Short mmCIF file of C-alpha atoms in Angstrom, two decimals:
data_model
loop_
_atom_site.label_atom_id
_atom_site.label_comp_id
_atom_site.label_asym_id
_atom_site.label_seq_id
_atom_site.Cartn_x
_atom_site.Cartn_y
_atom_site.Cartn_z
CA ALA A 27 -9.76 -11.97 17.11
CA MET A 28 -13.47 -11.96 17.87
CA LEU A 29 -14.61 -9.56 20.61
CA PRO A 30 -17.86 -10.00 22.56
CA PRO A 31 -20.80 -7.71 21.78
CA ASP A 32 -20.57 -4.41 23.71
CA ILE A 33 -23.44 -2.02 24.38
CA ASN A 34 -21.04 0.97 24.36
CA GLU A 35 -18.87 -0.04 21.39
CA GLY A 36 -20.91 -2.38 19.22
CA GLU A 37 -23.33 -1.80 16.37
CA ALA A 38 -26.39 -3.67 15.09
CA GLY A 39 -24.11 -5.59 12.70
CA PHE A 40 -20.55 -6.85 13.06
CA SER A 41 -18.05 -3.99 13.37
CA VAL A 42 -14.29 -3.47 13.37
CA SER A 43 -12.49 -2.57 16.60
CA GLY A 44 -8.73 -2.11 16.07
CA ASN A 45 -7.49 -5.39 14.59
CA SER A 46 -10.48 -7.33 15.88
CA ILE A 47 -14.09 -7.96 14.89
CA ARG A 48 -16.75 -6.87 17.38
CA TYR A 49 -19.66 -9.32 17.58
CA ALA A 50 -23.00 -7.91 16.34
CA LEU A 51 -25.53 -6.83 18.97
CA THR A 52 -28.33 -8.28 16.81
CA ALA A 53 -26.73 -11.74 17.21
CA ILE A 54 -27.94 -11.83 20.83
CA LYS A 55 -30.98 -14.12 21.08
CA ALA A 56 -34.42 -12.71 22.02
CA VAL A 57 -33.41 -9.12 21.14
CA GLY A 58 -34.87 -7.77 17.90
CA ARG A 59 -33.10 -5.47 15.44
CA PRO A 60 -35.49 -2.49 16.05
CA VAL A 61 -34.65 -2.60 19.78
CA ILE A 62 -30.90 -2.74 19.08
CA GLU A 63 -31.14 0.15 16.60
CA SER A 64 -33.05 2.22 19.20
CA ILE A 65 -30.40 1.51 21.84
CA VAL A 66 -27.52 2.44 19.47
CA LYS A 67 -29.38 5.65 18.51
CA GLU A 68 -29.86 6.51 22.20
CA ARG A 69 -26.12 6.02 22.80
CA GLN A 70 -25.16 8.15 19.79
CA GLU A 71 -27.50 10.99 20.78
CA ARG A 72 -26.98 11.09 24.55
CA GLY A 73 -23.59 9.49 25.09
CA ARG A 74 -22.23 6.22 26.43
CA PHE A 75 -24.08 4.27 29.12
CA THR A 76 -22.25 4.83 32.41
CA ASN A 77 -23.54 2.01 34.62
CA LEU A 78 -26.28 -0.65 34.81
CA LYS A 79 -28.86 1.71 36.32
CA ASP A 80 -28.14 4.37 33.68
CA PHE A 81 -28.49 1.76 30.91
CA ILE A 82 -31.78 0.29 32.20
CA THR A 83 -33.24 3.76 32.90
CA ARG A 84 -32.48 4.97 29.39
CA VAL A 85 -33.68 1.84 27.55
CA ALA A 86 -36.78 1.17 29.67
CA ASN A 87 -38.94 3.06 27.14
CA LEU A 88 -37.50 1.20 24.14
CA ASP A 89 -39.38 -2.11 24.59
CA VAL A 90 -36.35 -3.69 26.29
CA ASN A 91 -37.82 -6.40 28.54
CA LYS A 92 -36.29 -8.50 31.34
CA ARG A 93 -35.36 -11.33 28.98
CA ALA A 94 -33.45 -8.96 26.70
CA ILE A 95 -31.52 -7.37 29.60
CA GLU A 96 -30.67 -10.84 30.95
CA ASN A 97 -29.37 -11.91 27.54
CA PHE A 98 -27.28 -8.72 27.24
CA ILE A 99 -25.68 -9.65 30.58
CA LYS A 100 -25.12 -13.29 29.59
CA ALA A 101 -23.52 -12.25 26.28
CA GLY A 102 -21.04 -10.03 28.13
CA ALA A 103 -22.44 -6.97 26.31
CA LEU A 104 -22.67 -4.92 29.52
CA ALA A 105 -19.05 -5.49 30.61
CA SER A 106 -18.18 -1.81 30.02
CA LEU A 107 -20.72 -0.73 32.67
CA GLY A 108 -18.33 -1.53 35.52
CA ALA A 109 -20.00 -4.59 37.05
CA THR A 110 -19.44 -8.33 36.70
CA ARG A 111 -22.04 -10.50 34.97
CA LYS A 112 -22.90 -12.05 38.34
CA GLN A 113 -23.43 -8.63 39.96
CA SER A 114 -25.58 -7.38 37.08
CA MET A 115 -27.65 -10.58 37.07
CA SER A 116 -28.35 -10.23 40.79
CA VAL A 117 -29.75 -6.66 40.65
CA TYR A 118 -31.16 -5.95 37.17
CA VAL A 119 -34.71 -7.08 38.05
CA GLN A 120 -34.71 -4.84 41.12
CA ILE A 121 -33.53 -1.83 39.06
CA LEU A 122 -36.15 -2.48 36.36
CA ASP A 123 -38.93 -2.84 38.94
CA HIS A 124 -37.85 0.45 40.61
CA ILE A 125 -38.00 2.29 37.30
CA THR A 126 -41.41 0.80 36.39
CA LYS A 127 -42.77 1.75 39.82
CA ASP A 128 -41.42 5.30 39.53
CA LYS A 129 -43.03 5.68 36.09
CA LYS A 130 -46.41 4.60 37.51
CA ASN A 131 -46.08 7.07 40.41
CA ASN A 132 -45.20 9.89 38.01
CA MET A 133 -48.23 9.10 35.83
CA VAL A 134 -50.62 9.49 38.77
CA GLY A 135 -48.72 12.53 40.10
CA GLN A 136 -47.44 10.88 43.26
CA ILE A 137 -44.29 12.22 44.88
CA THR A 138 -41.79 9.55 45.88
CA LEU A 139 -39.29 9.70 48.71
CA PHE A 140 -36.58 9.93 46.07
CA ASP A 141 -38.11 13.13 44.62
CA ILE A 142 -37.88 15.05 47.90
CA ALA A 143 -34.51 13.70 49.03
CA ALA A 144 -31.58 16.12 49.05
CA GLU A 145 -28.98 15.59 46.29
CA ASP A 146 -26.34 14.29 48.70
CA THR A 147 -28.67 11.66 50.15
CA LYS A 148 -30.04 10.48 46.80
CA GLU A 149 -27.06 8.17 46.44
CA GLU A 150 -28.41 6.17 49.38
CA PHE A 151 -31.42 5.24 47.24
CA ASP A 152 -29.17 3.88 44.49
CA ILE A 153 -29.08 0.12 44.22
CA ARG A 154 -25.59 -0.92 45.25
CA MET A 155 -23.78 -3.73 43.52
CA PRO A 156 -23.35 -6.67 45.92
CA ASP A 157 -19.80 -7.88 46.56
CA ILE A 158 -20.31 -11.33 45.02
CA GLY A 159 -17.50 -11.55 42.46
CA GLU A 160 -17.94 -13.13 39.03
CA TYR A 161 -19.27 -16.39 37.58
CA SER A 162 -16.75 -19.15 36.84
CA LYS A 163 -15.20 -19.23 33.35
CA GLU A 164 -17.27 -22.35 32.54
CA MET A 165 -20.49 -20.55 33.50
CA ARG A 166 -19.60 -17.43 31.47
CA LEU A 167 -18.82 -19.54 28.40
CA ALA A 168 -22.05 -21.54 28.85
CA PHE A 169 -24.00 -18.25 28.91
CA GLU A 170 -22.26 -17.10 25.70
CA LYS A 171 -23.11 -20.37 23.97
CA GLU A 172 -26.74 -20.07 25.15
CA VAL A 173 -27.40 -16.52 23.92
CA LEU A 174 -24.92 -16.18 21.02
CA GLY A 175 -24.64 -19.75 19.78
CA ILE A 176 -20.82 -19.66 20.06
CA TYR A 177 -18.09 -19.18 22.67
CA VAL A 178 -16.60 -15.69 22.32
CA SER A 179 -14.24 -15.12 25.26
CA GLY A 180 -12.58 -18.54 25.16
CA HIS A 181 -13.38 -22.26 24.95
CA PRO A 182 -14.18 -24.69 27.79
CA LEU A 183 -11.56 -27.15 26.47
CA GLU A 184 -8.63 -24.71 26.39
CA GLU A 185 -7.20 -25.96 29.68
CA TYR A 186 -7.28 -29.57 28.37
CA GLN A 187 -5.33 -28.81 25.19
CA GLY A 188 -2.22 -30.64 26.43
CA ILE A 189 -4.17 -33.83 27.21
CA LEU A 190 -5.98 -33.67 23.86
CA GLN A 191 -2.72 -33.30 21.94
CA ARG A 192 -1.19 -36.20 23.86
CA TYR A 193 -3.98 -38.75 23.49
CA ALA A 194 -6.23 -37.79 20.55
CA THR A 195 -5.21 -39.15 17.15
CA ASN A 196 -7.78 -37.05 15.30
CA THR A 197 -9.92 -33.93 15.55
CA THR A 198 -13.60 -33.71 14.65
CA ASN A 199 -12.57 -31.95 11.40
CA ASP A 200 -11.08 -35.25 10.19
CA PHE A 201 -14.61 -36.72 9.98
CA ALA A 202 -15.95 -33.91 7.77
CA LEU A 203 -16.22 -34.36 4.02
CA ASP A 204 -13.67 -32.30 2.09
CA GLU A 205 -15.83 -30.76 -0.65
CA GLU A 206 -12.87 -30.25 -3.02
CA THR A 207 -11.57 -33.83 -2.93
CA ASN A 208 -14.86 -35.47 -1.85
CA THR A 209 -12.92 -37.52 0.72
CA VAL A 210 -12.79 -37.88 4.50
CA THR A 211 -9.44 -37.97 6.37
CA VAL A 212 -10.47 -40.85 8.66
CA GLN A 213 -10.75 -44.11 6.73
CA ASP A 214 -13.71 -46.44 7.21
CA GLN A 215 -13.04 -49.23 9.77
CA SER A 216 -9.95 -47.43 11.17
CA ILE A 217 -9.51 -46.71 14.90
CA ALA A 218 -9.64 -43.02 15.80
CA ILE A 219 -9.31 -41.38 19.21
CA VAL A 220 -11.08 -38.05 19.63
CA GLY A 221 -11.19 -35.95 22.79
CA GLY A 222 -13.84 -33.40 23.66
CA MET A 223 -16.95 -32.71 25.63
CA ILE A 224 -20.46 -34.05 25.17
CA ALA A 225 -22.50 -31.09 23.93
CA ASP A 226 -25.71 -33.04 23.35
CA LYS A 227 -27.12 -36.53 23.97
CA THR A 228 -30.12 -38.44 22.61
CA ILE A 229 -31.03 -41.88 23.99
CA LYS A 230 -33.01 -44.35 21.85
CA TYR A 231 -34.08 -48.00 22.03
CA THR A 232 -33.53 -50.57 19.29
CA LYS A 233 -36.21 -53.07 18.16
CA ASN A 234 -34.65 -55.59 20.57
CA ASP A 235 -35.00 -53.09 23.45
CA LYS A 236 -31.26 -52.43 23.60
CA VAL A 237 -30.29 -48.93 24.72
CA MET A 238 -28.27 -46.77 22.35
CA ALA A 239 -27.19 -43.13 22.42
CA PHE A 240 -26.27 -40.49 19.87
CA LEU A 241 -23.68 -38.12 21.33
CA ASN A 242 -22.62 -34.79 19.87
CA VAL A 243 -18.93 -34.56 20.83
CA GLU A 244 -17.33 -31.13 20.53
CA ASP A 245 -13.60 -30.38 20.44
CA LEU A 246 -11.67 -27.14 19.79
CA VAL A 247 -12.35 -27.19 16.04
CA GLY A 248 -15.88 -28.56 15.59
CA ASN A 249 -18.16 -31.44 16.49
CA VAL A 250 -18.96 -34.99 15.42
CA GLU A 251 -21.77 -37.46 16.10
CA VAL A 252 -20.80 -40.59 18.02
CA VAL A 253 -23.07 -43.63 18.28
CA VAL A 254 -22.82 -45.59 21.54
CA PHE A 255 -24.40 -49.00 22.18
#
């Protein structure tokens, strides 16, 4: 099985976790390898990241910007920090801004309210996670596709498997050229029923001003281009 990237378990490259493969942290879009290597080094030297604030505080000096943190959240890489993706998404900017502001105050020697607060009241200054639950499965999978290029924790069509098996005569794989035999399963001029979701759409106009569309239809095994007039 393929496991999502994890800031506390994963490495720069793909790694083994039990009987599964852990997705590489460097596969997350808009996050460079040097940044990932710095984060992994920080974790190895000073221990696991305990929560979102701890993570952002410790990586704030490693060129980790807002876009990178957002993509970590979308990829599910911060799941081990004890908050849902929706919770993390709602507060990460606030945490980052707090840390940036504190750094500026420290540089000019200003004392903040947090500095003089007693230990037992410091918790009140912590940013609390709002009670807003989690994104829908569809939204989580869409985020994974956006920042990883694939679905890791499932597939949007899983719940429609029964309908697909009942009505579809072929899968998208049947339209792919078999390199060994140099043949395609679906014969030219034959009728084929494929079920899936429209992953992409391009609309064009013919010379006679007729509208046509090129659809990228995706099922559980791959995708195929469908021309619609």
